[in-house]
Short mmCIF file of C-alpha atoms and ligand atoms in Angstrom, two decimals:
data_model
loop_
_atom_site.label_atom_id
_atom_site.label_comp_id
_atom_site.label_asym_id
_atom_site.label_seq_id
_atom_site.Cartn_x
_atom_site.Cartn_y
_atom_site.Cartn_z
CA UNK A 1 -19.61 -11.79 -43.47
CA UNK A 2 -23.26 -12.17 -42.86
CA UNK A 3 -24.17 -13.13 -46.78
CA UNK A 4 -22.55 -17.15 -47.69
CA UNK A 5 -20.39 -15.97 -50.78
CA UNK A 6 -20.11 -17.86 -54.05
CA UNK A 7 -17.35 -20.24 -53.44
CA UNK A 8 -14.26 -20.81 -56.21
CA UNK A 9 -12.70 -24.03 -55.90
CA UNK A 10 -8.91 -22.92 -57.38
CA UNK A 11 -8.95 -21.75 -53.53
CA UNK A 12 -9.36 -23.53 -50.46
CA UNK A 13 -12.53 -22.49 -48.02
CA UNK A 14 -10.14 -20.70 -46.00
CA UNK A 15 -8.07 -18.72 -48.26
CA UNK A 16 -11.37 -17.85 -50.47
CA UNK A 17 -13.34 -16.51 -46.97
CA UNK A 18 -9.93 -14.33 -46.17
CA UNK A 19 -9.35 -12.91 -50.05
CA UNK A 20 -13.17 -12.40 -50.23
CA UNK A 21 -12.99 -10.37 -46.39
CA UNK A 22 -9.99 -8.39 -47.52
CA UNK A 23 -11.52 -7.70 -50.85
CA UNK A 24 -14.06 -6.08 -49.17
CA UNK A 25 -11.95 -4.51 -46.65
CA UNK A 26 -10.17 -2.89 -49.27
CA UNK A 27 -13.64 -1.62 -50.97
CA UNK A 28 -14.90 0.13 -47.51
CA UNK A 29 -11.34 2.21 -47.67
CA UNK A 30 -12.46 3.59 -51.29
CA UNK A 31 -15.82 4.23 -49.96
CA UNK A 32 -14.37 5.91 -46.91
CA UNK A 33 -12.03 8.26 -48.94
CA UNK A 34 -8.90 6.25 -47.36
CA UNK A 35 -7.72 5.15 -50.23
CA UNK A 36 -4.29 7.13 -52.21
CA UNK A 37 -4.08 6.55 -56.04
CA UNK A 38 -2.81 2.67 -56.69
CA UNK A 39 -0.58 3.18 -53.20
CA UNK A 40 -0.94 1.38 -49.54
CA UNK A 41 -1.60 -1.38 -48.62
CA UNK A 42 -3.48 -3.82 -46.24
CA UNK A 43 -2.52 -7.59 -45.81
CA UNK A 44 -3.42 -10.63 -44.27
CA UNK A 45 -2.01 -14.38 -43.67
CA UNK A 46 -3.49 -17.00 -45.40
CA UNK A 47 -5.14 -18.92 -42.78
CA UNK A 48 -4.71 -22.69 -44.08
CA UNK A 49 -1.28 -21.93 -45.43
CA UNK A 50 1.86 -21.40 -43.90
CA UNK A 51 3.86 -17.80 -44.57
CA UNK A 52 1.62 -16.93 -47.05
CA UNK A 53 -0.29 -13.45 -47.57
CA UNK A 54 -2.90 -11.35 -49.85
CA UNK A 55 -2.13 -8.26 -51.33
CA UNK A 56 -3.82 -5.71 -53.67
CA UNK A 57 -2.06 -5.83 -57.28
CA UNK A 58 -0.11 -3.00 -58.10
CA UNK A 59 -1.68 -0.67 -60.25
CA UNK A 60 -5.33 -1.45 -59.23
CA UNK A 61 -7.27 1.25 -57.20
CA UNK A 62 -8.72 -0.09 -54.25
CA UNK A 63 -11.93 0.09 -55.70
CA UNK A 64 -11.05 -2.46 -58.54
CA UNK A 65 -9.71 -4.88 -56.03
CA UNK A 66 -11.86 -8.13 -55.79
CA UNK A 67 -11.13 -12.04 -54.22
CA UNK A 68 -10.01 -13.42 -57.17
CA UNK A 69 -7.53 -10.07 -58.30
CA UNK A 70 -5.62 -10.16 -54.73
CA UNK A 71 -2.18 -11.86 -55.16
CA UNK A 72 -0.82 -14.35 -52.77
CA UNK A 73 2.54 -13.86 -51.76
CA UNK A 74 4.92 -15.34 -49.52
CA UNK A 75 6.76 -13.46 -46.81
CA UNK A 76 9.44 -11.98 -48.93
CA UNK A 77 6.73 -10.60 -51.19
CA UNK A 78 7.20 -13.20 -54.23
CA UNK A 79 4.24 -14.06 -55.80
CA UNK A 80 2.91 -17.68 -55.50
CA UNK A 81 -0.37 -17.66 -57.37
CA UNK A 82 1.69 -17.61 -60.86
CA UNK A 83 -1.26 -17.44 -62.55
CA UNK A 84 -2.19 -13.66 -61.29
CA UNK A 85 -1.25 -11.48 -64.40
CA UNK A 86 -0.69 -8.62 -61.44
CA UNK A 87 2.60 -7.49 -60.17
CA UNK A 88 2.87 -6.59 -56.06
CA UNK A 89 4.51 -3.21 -55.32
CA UNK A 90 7.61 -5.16 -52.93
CA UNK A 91 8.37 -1.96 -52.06
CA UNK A 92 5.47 -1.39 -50.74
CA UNK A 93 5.15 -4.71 -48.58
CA UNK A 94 8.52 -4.83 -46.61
CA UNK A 95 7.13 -3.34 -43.38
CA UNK A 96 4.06 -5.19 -43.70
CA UNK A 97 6.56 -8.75 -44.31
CA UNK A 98 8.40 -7.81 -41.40
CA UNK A 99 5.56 -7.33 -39.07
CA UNK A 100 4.40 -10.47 -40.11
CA UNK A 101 7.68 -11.92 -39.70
CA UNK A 102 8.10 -11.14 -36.39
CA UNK A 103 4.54 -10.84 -34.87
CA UNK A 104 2.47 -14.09 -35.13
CA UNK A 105 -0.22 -11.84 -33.74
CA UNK A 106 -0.01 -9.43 -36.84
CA UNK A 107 -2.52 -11.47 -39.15
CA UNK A 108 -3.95 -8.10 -40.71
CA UNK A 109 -1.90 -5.05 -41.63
CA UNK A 110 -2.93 -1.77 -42.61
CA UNK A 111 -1.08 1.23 -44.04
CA UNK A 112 -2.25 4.28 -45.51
CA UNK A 113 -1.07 7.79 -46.11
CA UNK A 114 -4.58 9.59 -45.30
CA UNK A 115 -4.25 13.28 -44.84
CA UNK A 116 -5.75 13.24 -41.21
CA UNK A 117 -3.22 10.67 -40.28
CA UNK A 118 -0.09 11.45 -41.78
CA UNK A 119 -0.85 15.39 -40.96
CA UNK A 120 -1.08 13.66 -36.66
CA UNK A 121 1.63 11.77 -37.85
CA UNK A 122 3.67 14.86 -38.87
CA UNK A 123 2.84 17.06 -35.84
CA UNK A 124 5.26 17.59 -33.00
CA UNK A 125 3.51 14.86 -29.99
CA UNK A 126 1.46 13.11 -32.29
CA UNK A 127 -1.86 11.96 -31.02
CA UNK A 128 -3.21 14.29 -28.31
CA UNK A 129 -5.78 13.14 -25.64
CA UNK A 130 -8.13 15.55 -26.43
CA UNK A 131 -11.10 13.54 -27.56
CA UNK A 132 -13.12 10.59 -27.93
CA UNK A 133 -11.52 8.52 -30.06
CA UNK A 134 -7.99 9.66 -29.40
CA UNK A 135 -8.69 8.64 -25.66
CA UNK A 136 -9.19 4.91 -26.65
CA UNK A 137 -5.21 5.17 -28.16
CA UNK A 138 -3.48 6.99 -25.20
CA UNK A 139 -0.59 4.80 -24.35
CA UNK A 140 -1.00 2.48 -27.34
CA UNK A 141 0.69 4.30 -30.27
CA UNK A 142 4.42 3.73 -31.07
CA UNK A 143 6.24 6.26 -32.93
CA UNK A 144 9.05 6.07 -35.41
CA UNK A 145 11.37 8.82 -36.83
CA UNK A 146 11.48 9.29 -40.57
CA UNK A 147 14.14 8.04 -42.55
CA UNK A 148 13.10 8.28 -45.71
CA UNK A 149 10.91 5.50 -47.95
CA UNK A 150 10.75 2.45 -45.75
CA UNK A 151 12.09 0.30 -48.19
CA UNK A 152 15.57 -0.62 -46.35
CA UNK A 153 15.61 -3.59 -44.86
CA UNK A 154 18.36 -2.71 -42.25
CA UNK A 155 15.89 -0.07 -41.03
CA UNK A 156 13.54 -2.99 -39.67
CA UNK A 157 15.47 -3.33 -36.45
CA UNK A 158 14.61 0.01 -35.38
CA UNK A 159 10.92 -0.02 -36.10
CA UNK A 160 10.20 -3.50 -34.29
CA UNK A 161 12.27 -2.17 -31.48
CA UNK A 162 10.44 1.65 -31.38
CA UNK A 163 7.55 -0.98 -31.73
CA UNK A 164 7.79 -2.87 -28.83
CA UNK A 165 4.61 -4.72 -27.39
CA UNK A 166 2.39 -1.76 -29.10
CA UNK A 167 0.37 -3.22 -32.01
CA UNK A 168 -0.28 0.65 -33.99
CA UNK A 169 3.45 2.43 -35.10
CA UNK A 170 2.70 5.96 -36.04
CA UNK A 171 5.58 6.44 -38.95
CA UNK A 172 6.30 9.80 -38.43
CA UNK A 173 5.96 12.54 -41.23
CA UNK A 174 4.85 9.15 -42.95
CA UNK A 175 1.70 7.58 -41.69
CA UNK A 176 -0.07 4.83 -39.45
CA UNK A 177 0.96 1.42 -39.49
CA UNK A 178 -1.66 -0.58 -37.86
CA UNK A 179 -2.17 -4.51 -36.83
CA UNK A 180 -4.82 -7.33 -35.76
CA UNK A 181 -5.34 -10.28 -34.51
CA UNK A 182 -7.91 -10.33 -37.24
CA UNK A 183 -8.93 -8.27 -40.78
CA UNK A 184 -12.28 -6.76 -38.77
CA UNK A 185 -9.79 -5.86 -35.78
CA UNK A 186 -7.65 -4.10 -37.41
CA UNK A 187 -9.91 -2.50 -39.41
CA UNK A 188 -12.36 -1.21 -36.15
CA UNK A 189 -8.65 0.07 -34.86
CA UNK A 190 -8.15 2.17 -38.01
CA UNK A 191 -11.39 3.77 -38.44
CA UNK A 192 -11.21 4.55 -35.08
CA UNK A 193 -7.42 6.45 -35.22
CA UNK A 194 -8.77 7.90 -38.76
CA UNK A 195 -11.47 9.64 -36.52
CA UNK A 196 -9.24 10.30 -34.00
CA UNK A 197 -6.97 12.32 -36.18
CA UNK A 198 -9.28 14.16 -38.32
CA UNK A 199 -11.01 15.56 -35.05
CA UNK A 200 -7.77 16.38 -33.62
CA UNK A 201 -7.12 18.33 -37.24
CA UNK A 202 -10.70 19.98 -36.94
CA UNK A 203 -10.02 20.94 -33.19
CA UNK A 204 -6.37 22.35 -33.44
CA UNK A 205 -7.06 24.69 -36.42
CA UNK A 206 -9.66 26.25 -34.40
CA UNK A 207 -7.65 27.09 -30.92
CA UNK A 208 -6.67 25.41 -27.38
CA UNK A 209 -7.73 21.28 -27.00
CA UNK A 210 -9.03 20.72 -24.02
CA UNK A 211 -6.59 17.80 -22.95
CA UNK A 212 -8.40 14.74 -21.19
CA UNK A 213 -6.70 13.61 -17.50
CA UNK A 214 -5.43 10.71 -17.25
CA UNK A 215 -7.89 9.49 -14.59
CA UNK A 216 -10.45 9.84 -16.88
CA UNK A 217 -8.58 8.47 -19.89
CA UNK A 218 -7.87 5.20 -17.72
CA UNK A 219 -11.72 4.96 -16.79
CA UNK A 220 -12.68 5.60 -20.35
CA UNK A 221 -10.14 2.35 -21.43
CA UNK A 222 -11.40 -0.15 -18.85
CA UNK A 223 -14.92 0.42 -19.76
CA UNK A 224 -14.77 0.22 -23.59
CA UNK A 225 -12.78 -2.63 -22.89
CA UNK A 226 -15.88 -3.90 -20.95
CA UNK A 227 -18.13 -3.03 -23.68
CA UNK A 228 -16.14 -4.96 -26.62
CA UNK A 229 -17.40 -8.59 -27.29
CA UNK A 230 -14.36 -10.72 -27.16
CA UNK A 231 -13.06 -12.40 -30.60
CA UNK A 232 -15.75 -10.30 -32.12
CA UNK A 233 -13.95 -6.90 -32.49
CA UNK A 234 -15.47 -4.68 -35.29
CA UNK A 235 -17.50 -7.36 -37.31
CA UNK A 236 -20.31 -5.74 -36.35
CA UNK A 237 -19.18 -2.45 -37.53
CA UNK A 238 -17.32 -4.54 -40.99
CA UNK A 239 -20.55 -5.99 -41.79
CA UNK A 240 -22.53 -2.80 -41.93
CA UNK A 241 -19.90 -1.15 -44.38
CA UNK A 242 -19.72 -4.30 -46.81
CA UNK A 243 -23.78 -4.10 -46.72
CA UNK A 244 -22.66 -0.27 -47.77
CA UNK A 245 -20.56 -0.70 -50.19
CA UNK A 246 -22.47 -3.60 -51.50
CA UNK A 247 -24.92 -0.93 -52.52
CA UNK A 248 -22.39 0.79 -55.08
CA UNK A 249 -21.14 -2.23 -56.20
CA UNK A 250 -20.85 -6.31 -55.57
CA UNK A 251 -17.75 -7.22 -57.88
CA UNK A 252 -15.42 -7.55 -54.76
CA UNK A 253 -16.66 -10.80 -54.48
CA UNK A 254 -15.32 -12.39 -57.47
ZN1 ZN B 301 3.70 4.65 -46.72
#
């Protein structure tokens, strides 16, 4: 983030930099109206520190989530900062621990149950190629039956494997599941499938998409690929929405 942020020394640089990014993160979803109740989640890896992660505490909206409130955890979703009067939802984090588990890319996971995404996520073939944004995803998204609350650990085979090298798992009748490299990756990735969706909502309720070919679709990949700066992948776009929500209110960063 553009502004240096008041350091706490209970927490390395490191781990400080990442609680006070996903802090943030989690304040542009309440701004953006992606937020449900005290429910979903989005996690990172502790940089400096082995098979540990940040969560939101349970029972917080995202709006009242800040650096210091986010619990560490460690990959079975124990809490290691003891001190943290907060309890994590561990229902709540099994996907995200096995992601984690098994994808050393996966350092940022998002989940939400938006109505734009789970509605794309409950509709017979999912994500259509019939605009903008929903061009960028064609051939990316993974898709997963339902089976109920993902809270079974046996279940975990399947989704990795209906996974496979995708990095976004559309949870059907559920809702997205998506990864990145890094917390402003993923994050650039989500807005953009939250657009996709909602103008795939707007465009179905009023007749016949006009589907995209897939010539065009593979032009329109290469060049935003072309266009992206690499290792930079939505700071830009991050920065402008903390400078946002830093307008309504600064507490995130404590
Ligand atoms: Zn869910």
């Amino acid at each position: 983030m553009a502004t240096q942020l008041k350091r706490n020394s209970k927490y390395s640089e490191a781990e400080w930099t990442a609680r006070q990014e996903l802090a943030a993160c989690y304040r542009i979803f309440a701004m953006m109206g992606w937020d449900e109740m005290i429910f979903n989640h989005i996690t990172v890896k502790v940089p400096d520190e082995d098979g540990a992660f940040l969560i939101n505490p349970y029972g917080l909206h995202f709006s009242e989530v800040s650096a210091s409130n986010l619990i560490k955890i460690d990959i079975d979703g124990n809490k290691v900062d003891e001190d943290n009067p907060w309890h994590v939802n561990k229902a709540g984090f099994v996907q995200h621990s096995l992601f984690h588990r098994v994808l050393p890319d996966a350092h940022a996971i998002i989940h939400t149950h938006t109505t734009a995404t789970v509605a794309v996520c409950a509709l017979e073939g999912g994500l259509q190629p019939v605009n903008f944004y929903a061009c960028n995803f064609a051939g990316q998204l993974a898709y997963h039956d339902f089976e109920g609350v993902t809270v079974r650990e046996e279940e975990g085979e399947r989704l990795v494997e209906n996974l496979g090298d995708k990095r976004i798992l559309m949870l059907k009748n559920h809702g997205p599941v998506v990864m990145g490299k890094t917390l402003t990756e993923a994050f650039i990735k989500y807005w953009a499938l939250q657009r996709a969706c909602e103008i795939q909502m707007a465009t179905m309720s009023m007749g016949q998409p006009i589907t995209v070919p897939q010539e065009v679709i593979a032009v329109h990949q290469r060049d935003l690929f072309m266009a992206s700066i690499p290792g930079q992948a939505g700071k830009a776009e991050f920065d402008a929405m903390v400078r946002k929500v830093d307008k309504i209110d600064t507490s995130w960063r404590d």
